[in-house]
Tab-separated table of C-alpha atoms in Angstrom:
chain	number	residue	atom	x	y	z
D	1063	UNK	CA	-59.718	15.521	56.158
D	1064	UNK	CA	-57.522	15.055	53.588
D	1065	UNK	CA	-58.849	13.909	49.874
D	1066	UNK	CA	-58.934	10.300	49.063
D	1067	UNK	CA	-56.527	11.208	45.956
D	1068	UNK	CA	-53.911	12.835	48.200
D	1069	UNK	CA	-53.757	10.221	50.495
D	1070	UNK	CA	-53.127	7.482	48.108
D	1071	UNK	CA	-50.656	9.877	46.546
D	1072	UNK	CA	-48.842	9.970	49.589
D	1073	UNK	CA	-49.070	6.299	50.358
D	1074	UNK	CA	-47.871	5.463	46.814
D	1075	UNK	CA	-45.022	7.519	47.468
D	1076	UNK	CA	-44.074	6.253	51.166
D	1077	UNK	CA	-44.307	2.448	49.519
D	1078	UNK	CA	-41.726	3.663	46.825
D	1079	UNK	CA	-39.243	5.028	49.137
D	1080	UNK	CA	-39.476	2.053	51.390
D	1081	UNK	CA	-39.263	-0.535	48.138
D	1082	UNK	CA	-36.569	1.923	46.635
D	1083	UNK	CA	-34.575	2.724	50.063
D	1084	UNK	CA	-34.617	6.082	48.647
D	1085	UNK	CA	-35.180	9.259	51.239
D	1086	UNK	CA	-36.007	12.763	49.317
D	1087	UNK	CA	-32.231	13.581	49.267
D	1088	UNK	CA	-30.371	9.917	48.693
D	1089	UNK	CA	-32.125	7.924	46.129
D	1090	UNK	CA	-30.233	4.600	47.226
D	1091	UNK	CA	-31.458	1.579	46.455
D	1092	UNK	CA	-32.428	-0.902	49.327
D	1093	UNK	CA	-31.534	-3.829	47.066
D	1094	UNK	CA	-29.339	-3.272	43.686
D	1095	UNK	CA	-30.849	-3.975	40.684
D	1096	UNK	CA	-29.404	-6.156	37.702
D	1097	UNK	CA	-29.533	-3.954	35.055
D	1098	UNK	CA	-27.965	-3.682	31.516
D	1099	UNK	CA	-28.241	-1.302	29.037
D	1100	UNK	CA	-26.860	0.566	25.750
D	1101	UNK	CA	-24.902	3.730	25.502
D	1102	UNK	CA	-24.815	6.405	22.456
D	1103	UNK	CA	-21.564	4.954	21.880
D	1104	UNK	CA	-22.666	1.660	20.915
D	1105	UNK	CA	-21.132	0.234	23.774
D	1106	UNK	CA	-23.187	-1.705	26.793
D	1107	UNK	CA	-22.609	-2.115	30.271
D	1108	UNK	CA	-24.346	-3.920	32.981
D	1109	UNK	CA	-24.001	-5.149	36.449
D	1110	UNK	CA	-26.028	-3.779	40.052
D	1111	UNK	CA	-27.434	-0.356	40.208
D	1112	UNK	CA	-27.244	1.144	43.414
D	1113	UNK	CA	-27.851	4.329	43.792
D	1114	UNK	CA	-29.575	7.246	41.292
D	1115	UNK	CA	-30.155	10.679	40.693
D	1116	UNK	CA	-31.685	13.217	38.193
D	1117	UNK	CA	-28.128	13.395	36.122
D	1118	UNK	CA	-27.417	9.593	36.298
D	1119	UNK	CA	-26.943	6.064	37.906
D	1120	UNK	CA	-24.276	4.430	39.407
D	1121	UNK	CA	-23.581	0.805	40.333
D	1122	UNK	CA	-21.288	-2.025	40.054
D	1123	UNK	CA	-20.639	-0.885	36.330
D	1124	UNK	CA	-19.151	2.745	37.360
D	1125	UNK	CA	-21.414	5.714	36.645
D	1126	UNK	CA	-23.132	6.673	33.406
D	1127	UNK	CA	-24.887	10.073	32.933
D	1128	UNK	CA	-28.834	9.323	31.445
D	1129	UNK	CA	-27.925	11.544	28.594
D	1130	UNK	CA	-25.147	8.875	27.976
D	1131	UNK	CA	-27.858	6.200	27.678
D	1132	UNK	CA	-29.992	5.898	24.044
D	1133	UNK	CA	-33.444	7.090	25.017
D	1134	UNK	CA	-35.343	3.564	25.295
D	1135	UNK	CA	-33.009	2.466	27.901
D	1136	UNK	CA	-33.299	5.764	29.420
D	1137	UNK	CA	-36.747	5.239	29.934
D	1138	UNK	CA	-36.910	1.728	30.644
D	1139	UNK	CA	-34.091	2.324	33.450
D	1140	UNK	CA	-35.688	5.545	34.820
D	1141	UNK	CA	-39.085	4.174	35.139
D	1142	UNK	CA	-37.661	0.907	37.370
D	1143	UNK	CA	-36.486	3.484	40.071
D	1144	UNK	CA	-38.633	6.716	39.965
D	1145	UNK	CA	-41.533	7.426	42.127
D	1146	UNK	CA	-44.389	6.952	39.564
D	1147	UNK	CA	-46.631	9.277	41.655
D	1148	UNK	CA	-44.307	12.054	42.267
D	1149	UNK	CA	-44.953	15.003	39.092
D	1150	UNK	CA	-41.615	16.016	39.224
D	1151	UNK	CA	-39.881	13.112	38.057
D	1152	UNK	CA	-42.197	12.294	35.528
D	1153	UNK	CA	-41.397	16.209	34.162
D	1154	UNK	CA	-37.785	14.877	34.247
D	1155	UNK	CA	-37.870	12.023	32.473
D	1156	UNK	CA	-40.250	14.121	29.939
D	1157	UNK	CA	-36.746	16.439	29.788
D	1158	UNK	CA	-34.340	13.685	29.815
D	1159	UNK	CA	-36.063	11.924	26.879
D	1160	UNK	CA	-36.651	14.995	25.024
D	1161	UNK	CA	-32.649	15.558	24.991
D	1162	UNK	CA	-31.717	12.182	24.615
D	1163	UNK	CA	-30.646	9.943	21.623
D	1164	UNK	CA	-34.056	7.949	20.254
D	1165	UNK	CA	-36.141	8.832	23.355
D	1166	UNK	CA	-38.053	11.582	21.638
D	1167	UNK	CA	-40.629	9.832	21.275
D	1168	UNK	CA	-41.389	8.990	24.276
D	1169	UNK	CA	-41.400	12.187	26.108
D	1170	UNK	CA	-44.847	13.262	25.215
D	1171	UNK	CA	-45.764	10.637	27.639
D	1172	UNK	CA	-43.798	11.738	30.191
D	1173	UNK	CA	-44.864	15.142	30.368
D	1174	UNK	CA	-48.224	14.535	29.594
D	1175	UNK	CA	-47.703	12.317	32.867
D	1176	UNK	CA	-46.321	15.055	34.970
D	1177	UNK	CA	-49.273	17.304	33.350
D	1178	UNK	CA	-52.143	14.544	34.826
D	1179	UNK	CA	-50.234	15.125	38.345
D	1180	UNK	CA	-50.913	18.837	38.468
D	1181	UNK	CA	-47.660	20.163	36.701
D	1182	UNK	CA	-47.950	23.384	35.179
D	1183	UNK	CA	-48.110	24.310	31.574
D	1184	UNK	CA	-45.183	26.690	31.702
D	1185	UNK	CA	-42.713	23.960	33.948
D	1186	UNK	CA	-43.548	21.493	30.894
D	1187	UNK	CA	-42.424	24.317	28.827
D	1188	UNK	CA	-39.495	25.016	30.199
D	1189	UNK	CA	-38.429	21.716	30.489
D	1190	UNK	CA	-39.379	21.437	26.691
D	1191	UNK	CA	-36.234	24.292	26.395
D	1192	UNK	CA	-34.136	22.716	28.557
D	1193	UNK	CA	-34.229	19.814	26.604
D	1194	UNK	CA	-33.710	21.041	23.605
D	1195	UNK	CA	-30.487	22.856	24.631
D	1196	UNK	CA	-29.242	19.956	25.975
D	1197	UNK	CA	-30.001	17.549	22.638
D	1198	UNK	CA	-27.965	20.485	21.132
D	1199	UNK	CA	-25.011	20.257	23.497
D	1200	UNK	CA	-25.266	16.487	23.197
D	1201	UNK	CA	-25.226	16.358	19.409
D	1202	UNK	CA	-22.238	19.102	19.561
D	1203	UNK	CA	-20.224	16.542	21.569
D	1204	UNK	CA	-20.944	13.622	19.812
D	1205	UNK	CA	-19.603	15.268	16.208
D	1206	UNK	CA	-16.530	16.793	17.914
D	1207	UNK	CA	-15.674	12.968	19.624
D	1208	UNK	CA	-16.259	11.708	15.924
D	1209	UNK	CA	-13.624	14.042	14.411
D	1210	UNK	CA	-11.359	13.588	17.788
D	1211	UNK	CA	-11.774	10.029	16.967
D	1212	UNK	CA	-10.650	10.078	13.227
D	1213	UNK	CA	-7.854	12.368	14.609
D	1214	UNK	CA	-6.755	9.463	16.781
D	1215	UNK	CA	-7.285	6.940	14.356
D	1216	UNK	CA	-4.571	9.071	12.065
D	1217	UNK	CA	-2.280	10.386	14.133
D	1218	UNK	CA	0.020	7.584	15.787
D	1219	UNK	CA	1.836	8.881	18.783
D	1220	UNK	CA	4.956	9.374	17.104
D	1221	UNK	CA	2.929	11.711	14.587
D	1222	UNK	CA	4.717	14.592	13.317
D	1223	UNK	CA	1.877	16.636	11.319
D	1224	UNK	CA	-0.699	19.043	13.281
D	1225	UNK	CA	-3.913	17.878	13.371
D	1226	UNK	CA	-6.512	20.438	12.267
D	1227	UNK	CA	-8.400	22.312	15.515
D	1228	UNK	CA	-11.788	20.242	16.047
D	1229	UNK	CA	-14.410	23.484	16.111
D	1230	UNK	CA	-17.218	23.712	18.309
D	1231	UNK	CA	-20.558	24.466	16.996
D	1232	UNK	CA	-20.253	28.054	17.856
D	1233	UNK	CA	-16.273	27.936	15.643
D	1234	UNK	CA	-17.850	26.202	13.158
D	1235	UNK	CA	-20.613	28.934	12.459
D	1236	UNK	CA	-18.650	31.944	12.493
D	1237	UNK	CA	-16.501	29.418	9.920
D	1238	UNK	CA	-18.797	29.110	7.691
D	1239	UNK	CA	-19.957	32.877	8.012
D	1240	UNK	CA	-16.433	34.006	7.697
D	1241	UNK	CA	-16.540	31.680	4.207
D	1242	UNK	CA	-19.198	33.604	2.966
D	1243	UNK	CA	-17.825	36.383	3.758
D	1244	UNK	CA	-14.791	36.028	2.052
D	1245	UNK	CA	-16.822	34.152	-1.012
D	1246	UNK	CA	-19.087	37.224	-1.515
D	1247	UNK	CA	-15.776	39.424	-1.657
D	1248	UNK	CA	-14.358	37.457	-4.253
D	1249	UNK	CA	-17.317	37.506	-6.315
D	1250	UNK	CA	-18.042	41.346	-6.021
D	1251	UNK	CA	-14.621	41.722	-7.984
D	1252	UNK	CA	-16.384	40.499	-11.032
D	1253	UNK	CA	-19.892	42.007	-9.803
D	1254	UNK	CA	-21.802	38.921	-8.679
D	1255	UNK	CA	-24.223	39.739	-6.120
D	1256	UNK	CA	-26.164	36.219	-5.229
D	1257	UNK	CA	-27.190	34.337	-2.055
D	1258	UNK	CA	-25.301	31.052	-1.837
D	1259	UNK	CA	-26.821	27.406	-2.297
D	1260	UNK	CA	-25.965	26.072	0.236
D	1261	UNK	CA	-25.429	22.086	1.450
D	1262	UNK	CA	-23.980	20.010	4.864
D	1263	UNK	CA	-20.739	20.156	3.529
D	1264	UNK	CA	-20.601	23.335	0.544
D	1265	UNK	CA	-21.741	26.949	-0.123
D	1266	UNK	CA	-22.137	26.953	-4.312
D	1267	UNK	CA	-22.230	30.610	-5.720
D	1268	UNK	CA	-21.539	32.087	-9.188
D	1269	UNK	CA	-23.874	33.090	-12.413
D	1270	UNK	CA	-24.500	29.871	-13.656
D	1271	UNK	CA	-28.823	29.236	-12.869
D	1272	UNK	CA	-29.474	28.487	-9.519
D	1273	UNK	CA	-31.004	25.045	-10.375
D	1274	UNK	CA	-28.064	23.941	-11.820
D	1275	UNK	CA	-25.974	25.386	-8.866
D	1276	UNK	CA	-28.408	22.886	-6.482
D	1277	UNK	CA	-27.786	20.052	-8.478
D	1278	UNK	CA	-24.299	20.244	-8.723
D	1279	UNK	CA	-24.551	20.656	-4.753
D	1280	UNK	CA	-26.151	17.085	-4.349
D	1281	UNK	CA	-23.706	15.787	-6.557
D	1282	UNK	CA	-20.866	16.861	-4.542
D	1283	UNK	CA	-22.396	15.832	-1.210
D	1284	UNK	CA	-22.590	12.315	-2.868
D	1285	UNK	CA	-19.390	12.499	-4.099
D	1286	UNK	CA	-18.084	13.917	-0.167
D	1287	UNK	CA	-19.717	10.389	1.146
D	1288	UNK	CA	-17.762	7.964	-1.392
D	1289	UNK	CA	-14.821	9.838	-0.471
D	1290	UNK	CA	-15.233	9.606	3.033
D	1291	UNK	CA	-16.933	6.040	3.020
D	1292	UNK	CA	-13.371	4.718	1.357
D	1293	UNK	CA	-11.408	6.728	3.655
D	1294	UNK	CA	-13.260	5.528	6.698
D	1295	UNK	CA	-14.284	9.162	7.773
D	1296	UNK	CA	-16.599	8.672	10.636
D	1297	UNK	CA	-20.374	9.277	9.986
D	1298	UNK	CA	-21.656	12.747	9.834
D	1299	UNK	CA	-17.985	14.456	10.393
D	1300	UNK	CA	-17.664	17.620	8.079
D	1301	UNK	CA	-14.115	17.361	7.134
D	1302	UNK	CA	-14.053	20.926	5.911
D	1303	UNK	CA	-13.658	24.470	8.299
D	1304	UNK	CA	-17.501	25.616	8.490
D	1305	UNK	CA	-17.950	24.921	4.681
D	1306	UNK	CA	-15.870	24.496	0.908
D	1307	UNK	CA	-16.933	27.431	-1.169
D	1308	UNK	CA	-18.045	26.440	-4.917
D	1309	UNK	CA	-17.094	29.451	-7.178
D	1310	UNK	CA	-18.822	28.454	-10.453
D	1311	UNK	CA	-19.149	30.546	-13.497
D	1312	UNK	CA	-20.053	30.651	-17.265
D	1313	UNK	CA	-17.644	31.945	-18.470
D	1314	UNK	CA	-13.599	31.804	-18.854
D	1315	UNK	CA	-12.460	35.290	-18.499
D	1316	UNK	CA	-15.294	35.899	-15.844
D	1317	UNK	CA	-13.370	33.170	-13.685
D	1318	UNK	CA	-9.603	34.454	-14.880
D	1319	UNK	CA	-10.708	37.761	-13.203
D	1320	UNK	CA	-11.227	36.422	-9.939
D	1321	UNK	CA	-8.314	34.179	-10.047
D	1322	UNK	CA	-6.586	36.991	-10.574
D	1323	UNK	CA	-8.431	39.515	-8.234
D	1324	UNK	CA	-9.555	37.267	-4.990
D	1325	UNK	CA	-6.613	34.452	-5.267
D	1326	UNK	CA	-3.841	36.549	-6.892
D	1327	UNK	CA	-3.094	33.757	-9.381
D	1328	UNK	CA	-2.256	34.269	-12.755
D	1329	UNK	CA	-5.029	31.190	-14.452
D	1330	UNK	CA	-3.893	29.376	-17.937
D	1331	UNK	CA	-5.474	29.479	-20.707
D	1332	UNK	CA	-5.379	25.972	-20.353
D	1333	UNK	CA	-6.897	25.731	-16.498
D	1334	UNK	CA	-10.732	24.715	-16.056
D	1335	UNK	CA	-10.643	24.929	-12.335
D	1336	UNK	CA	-8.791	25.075	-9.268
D	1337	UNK	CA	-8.606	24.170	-6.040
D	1338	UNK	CA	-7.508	27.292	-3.155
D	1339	UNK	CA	-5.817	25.665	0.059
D	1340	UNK	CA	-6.068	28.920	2.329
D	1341	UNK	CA	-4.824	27.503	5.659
D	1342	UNK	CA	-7.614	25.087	7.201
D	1343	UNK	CA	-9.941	27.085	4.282
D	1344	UNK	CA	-11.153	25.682	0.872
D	1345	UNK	CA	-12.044	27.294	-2.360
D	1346	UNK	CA	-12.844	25.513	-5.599
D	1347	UNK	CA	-12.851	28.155	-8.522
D	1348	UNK	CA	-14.316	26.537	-11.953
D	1349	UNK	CA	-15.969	28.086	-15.187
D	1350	UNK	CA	-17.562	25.891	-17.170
D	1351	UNK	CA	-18.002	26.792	-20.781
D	1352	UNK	CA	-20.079	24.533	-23.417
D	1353	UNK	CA	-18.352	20.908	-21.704
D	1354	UNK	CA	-20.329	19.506	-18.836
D	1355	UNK	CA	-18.451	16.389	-18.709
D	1356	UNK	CA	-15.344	18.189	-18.593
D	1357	UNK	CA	-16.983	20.500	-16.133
D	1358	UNK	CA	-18.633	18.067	-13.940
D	1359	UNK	CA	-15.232	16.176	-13.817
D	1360	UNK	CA	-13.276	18.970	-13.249
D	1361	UNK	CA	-15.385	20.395	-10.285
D	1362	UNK	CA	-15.479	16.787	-8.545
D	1363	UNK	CA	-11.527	16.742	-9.237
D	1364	UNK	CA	-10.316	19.872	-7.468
D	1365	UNK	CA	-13.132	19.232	-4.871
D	1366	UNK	CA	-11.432	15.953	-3.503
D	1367	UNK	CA	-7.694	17.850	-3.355
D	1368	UNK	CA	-9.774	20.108	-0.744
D	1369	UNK	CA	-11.435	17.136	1.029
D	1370	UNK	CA	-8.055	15.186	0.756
D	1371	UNK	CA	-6.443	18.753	2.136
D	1372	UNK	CA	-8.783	19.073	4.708
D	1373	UNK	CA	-8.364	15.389	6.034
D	1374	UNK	CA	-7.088	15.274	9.500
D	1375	UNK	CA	-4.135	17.726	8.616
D	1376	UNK	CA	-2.705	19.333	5.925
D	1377	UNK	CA	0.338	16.733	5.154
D	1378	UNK	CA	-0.209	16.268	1.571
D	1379	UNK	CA	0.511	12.730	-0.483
D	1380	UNK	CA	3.552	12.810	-3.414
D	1381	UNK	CA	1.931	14.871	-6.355
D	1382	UNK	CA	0.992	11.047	-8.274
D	1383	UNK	CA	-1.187	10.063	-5.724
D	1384	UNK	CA	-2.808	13.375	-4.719
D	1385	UNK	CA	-3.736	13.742	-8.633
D	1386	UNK	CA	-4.048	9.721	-9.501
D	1387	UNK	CA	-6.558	9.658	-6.828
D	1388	UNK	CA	-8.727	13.373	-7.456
D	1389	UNK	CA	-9.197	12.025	-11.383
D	1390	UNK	CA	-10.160	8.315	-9.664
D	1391	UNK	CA	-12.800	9.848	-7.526
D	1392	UNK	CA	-13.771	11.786	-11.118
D	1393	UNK	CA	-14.140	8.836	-13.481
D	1394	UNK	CA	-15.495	7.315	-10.345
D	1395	UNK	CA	-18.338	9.826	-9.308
D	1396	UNK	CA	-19.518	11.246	-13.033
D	1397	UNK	CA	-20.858	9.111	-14.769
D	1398	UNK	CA	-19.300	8.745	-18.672
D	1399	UNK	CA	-16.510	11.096	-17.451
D	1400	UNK	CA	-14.046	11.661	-19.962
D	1401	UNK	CA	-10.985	11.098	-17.272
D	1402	UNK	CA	-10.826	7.517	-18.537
D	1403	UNK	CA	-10.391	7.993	-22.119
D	1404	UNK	CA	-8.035	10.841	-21.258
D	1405	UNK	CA	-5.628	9.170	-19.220
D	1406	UNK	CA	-5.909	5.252	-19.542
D	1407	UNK	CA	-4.626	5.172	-23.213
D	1408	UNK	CA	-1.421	7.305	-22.269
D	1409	UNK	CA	-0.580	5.388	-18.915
D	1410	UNK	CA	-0.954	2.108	-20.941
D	1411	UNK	CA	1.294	3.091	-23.182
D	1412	UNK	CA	3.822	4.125	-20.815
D	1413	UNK	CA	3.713	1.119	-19.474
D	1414	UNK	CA	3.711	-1.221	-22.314
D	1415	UNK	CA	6.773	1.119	-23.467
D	1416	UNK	CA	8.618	-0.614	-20.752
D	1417	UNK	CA	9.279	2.929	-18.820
D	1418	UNK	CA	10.175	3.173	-15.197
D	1419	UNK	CA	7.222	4.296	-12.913
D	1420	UNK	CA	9.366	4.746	-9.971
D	1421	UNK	CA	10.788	8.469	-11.886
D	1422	UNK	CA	6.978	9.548	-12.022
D	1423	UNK	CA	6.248	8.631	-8.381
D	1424	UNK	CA	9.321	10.680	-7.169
D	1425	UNK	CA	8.487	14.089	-9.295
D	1426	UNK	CA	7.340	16.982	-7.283
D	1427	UNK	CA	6.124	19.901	-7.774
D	1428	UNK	CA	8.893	21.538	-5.626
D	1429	UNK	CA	11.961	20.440	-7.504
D	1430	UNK	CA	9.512	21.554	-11.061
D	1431	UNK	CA	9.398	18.046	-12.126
D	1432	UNK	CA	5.815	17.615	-11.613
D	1433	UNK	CA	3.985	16.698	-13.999
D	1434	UNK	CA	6.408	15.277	-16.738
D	1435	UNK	CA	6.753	15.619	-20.324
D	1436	UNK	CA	3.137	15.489	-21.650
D	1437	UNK	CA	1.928	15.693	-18.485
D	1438	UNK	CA	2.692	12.180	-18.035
D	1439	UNK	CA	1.857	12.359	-14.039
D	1440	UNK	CA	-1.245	12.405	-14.443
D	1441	UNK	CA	-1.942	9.530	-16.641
D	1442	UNK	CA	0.604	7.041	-14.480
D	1443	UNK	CA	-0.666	8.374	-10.892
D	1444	UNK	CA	-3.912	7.758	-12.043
D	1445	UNK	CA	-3.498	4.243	-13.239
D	1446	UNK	CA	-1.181	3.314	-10.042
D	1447	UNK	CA	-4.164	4.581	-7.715
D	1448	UNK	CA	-6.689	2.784	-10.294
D	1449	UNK	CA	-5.095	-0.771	-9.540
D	1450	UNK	CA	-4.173	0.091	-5.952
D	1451	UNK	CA	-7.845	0.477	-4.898
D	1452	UNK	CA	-8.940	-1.967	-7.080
D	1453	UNK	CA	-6.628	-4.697	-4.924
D	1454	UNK	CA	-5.904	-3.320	-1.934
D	1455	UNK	CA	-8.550	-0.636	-1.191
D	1456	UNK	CA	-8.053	-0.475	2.554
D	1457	UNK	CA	-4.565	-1.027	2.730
D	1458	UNK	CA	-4.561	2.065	0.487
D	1459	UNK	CA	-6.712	4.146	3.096
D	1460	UNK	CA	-4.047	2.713	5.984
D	1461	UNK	CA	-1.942	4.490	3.665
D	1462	UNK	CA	-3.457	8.043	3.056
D	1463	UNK	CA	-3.869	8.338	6.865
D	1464	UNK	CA	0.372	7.342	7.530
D	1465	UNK	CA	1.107	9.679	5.044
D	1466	UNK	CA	-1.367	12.541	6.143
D	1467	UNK	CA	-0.103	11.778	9.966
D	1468	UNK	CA	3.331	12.786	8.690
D	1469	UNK	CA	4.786	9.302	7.424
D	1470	UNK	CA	7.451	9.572	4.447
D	1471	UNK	CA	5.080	8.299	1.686
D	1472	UNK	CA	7.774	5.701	0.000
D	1473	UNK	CA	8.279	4.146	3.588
D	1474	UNK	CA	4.722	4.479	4.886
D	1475	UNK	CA	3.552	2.536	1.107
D	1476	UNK	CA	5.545	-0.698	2.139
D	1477	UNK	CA	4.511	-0.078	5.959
D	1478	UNK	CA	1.155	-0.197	4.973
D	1479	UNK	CA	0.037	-1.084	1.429
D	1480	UNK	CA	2.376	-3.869	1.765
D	1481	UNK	CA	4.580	-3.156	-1.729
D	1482	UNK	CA	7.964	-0.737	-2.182
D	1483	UNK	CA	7.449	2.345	-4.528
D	1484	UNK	CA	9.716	0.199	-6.661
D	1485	UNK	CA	7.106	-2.996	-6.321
D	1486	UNK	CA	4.154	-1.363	-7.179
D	1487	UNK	CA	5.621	-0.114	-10.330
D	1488	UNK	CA	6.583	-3.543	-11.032
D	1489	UNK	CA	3.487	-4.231	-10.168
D	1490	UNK	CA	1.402	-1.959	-12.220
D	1491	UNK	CA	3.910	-2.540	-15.502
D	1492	UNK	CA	3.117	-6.335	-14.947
D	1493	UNK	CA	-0.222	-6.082	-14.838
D	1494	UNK	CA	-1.109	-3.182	-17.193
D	1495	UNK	CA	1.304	-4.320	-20.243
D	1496	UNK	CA	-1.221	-7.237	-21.007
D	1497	UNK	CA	-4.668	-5.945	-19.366
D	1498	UNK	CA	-6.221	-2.458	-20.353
D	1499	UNK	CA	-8.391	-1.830	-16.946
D	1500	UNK	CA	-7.235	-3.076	-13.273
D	1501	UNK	CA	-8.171	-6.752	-11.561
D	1502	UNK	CA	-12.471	-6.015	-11.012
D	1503	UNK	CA	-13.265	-8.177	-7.954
């Protein structure tokens, strides 16, 4: 005779094939259920599920994977239609909500369900590695849609610029190993020999104390989030390929040498840091002498022309924006920057000198033009990006992504910001004759 346990077991599980309409090999439902629930997305769906399987459901609403599906509704969903007696699909809901988005923390009971109904130790195991391959793959997929997405979101269909390659995780870690790489080369030309501190986003080297190095890390990671916050960069997309690579030193000549060496550029005496655009890659090259501000301000400068760079493609804005907006994110980001004081008195007095900013918005650095007698560029672009995100601050994002999908940036400004190149100088000479700062909402 058979033991009582068994044969409730097995009645349990005739009564759930007969309630479910489910035989071993077609889990159809007898009746559809009404159902609704949530997707990773964000979006919902509802409507009758009719028929399931150990991948997914299907019903009235289409077909969704259960990896698709945040983990409480993954649960709630699967435990409506399994066989509560049956180990094995207790052991795969334990792997299902191990992988899946928020249900972590409900696999423990799952398994430990499966465990009470005789499954092995080493089948809970394995599911425990299947599960975590799969949160992998899912978490893989989810960044690459995000940066698909912000592709999409820039790139109209009549786009002319090349969107940068989306890597998977595999591309993206011989990226960032290829970065360090080519990071530890440039530094051996000057006989640095130092393990990176490293970030989401950067990989900081140099000789300056490795504290410091950390610190300046977590400022630019902050710094990365503003930037992509006001350029609506999806959440958690690393705009850079594998990582940006922070060359930071003491000293000037120390950093000339490697300009000179690893980039094959001649430095100023006059240059504090620089930003290297090699292909999809990004190096920042700084020394930073007895002037944090300057430093700090410098660093966070040349940092956003590589996040700007990096954005979607490589189109780049006219030379007034892609410097008016690097010192903005600097005066913005370090706090009592010196970018202000710098720039703000000159622009004003441009301005209040009557001049025409429309000859500062067309210089280039093509034609040699860029950046004006005194550097004059900088001051103006600065100011015009000052009062343009002060008024407008998405319409200005609308237009960094026209002009990064390949817009002409005059056209794409009244396309998009709403105001002619010839406007917005009106514009800013209005406004900045009789007011020292831009309109503060």
């Amino acid at each position: 005779m058979l033991p009582l346990d068994r044969i409730l077991r097995a009645a349990a599980a005739i009564v759930a094939c007969v309630l479910l309409g489910a035989a071993a090999d077609d889990r159809t439902l007898a009746r559809p259920l009404e159902v609704r629930g949530k997707l990773v997305s964000g979006a919902t769906f509802s409507g009758q599920l009719r028929r399931w399987d150990d991948d997914g459901i299907e019903g009235s609403f289409g077909r969704h994977a259960w990896l698709d599906l945040v983990g409480p509704d993954v649960r709630r969903l699967y435990m409506q239609v399994m066989d509560k007696s049956d180990a094995s699909q207790w052991l795969r809901l334990g792997e299902l909500l191990a992988s899946s988005n928020g249900g972590e923390r409900f696999a423990a009971e799952a398994f430990g369900q499966a465990r009470r109904r005789g499954t092995p130790d080493a089948d809970i195991d394995a599911a425990r590695t299947r599960a975590g391959g799969a949160a992998a793959a899912r978490e893989e997929r989810g960044r690459m849609e995000r940066e698909r997405r912000l592709q999409d979101a820039v790139l109209p269909d009549d786009a002319t610029a090349t969107p940068w390659p989306v890597l998977s995780d595999a591309q993206r870690a011989d990226a960032v190993q290829a970065m360090k790489a080519e990071a530890a080369e440039a530094l051996s030309t000057v006989g640095i020999t130092c393990e990176p501190v490293e970030t989401d986003r950067f990989l900081l080297y140099g000789d300056l104390p490795r504290a410091e190095l950390e610190r300046w890390g977590r400022d630019l990671d902050t710094m990365y989030a503003r930037v992509a916050d006001l350029l609506a960069v999806p959440k958690g997309v690393n705009l850079f390929w594998g990582k940006a690579v922070i060359l930071a030193f003491r000293r000037q000549d120390t950093f000339q040498v490697v300009e000179a060496a690893a980039f094959r550029h001649k430095a100023p005496a006059s240059l504090r840091g620089v930003c290297h655009q090699r292909g999809p890659q990004v190096f920042i090259s700084i020394w930073k002498g007895n002037d944090e501000l300057e430093f700090a301000s410098t660093l966070v400068h040349e940092t956003t022309h590589g996040v700007v760079h990096r954005y979607a493609t490589a189109a780049r804005l006219p030379e007034w924006a892609n410097e008016g907006f690097a010192e903005w994110v600097a005066r913005a980001c370090v706090p009592r920057s010196p970018v202000d004081a710098n720039r703000r008195p000159q622009g004003l007095a441009f301005f209040r000198a009557g001049s025409d900013a429309t000859k500062v918005m067309a210089m280039d650095g093509k034609s040699g033009t860029w950046p004006g007698d005194n550097a004059i560029g900088y001051s103006v672009g600065y100011l015009l990006v000052d009062l343009m995100i002060a008024e407008r601050p998405k319409q200005f994002a609308a237009w960094v992504k026209a002009v990064k999908g390949g817009k002409d940036w005059s056209a794409a400004l009244g396309e998009e910001f709403g105001m002619t190149p010839a406007a917005l100088a009106q514009a800013a000479s209005s406004w900045f004759r009789t007011n020292d700062g831009p309109p503060r909402r």
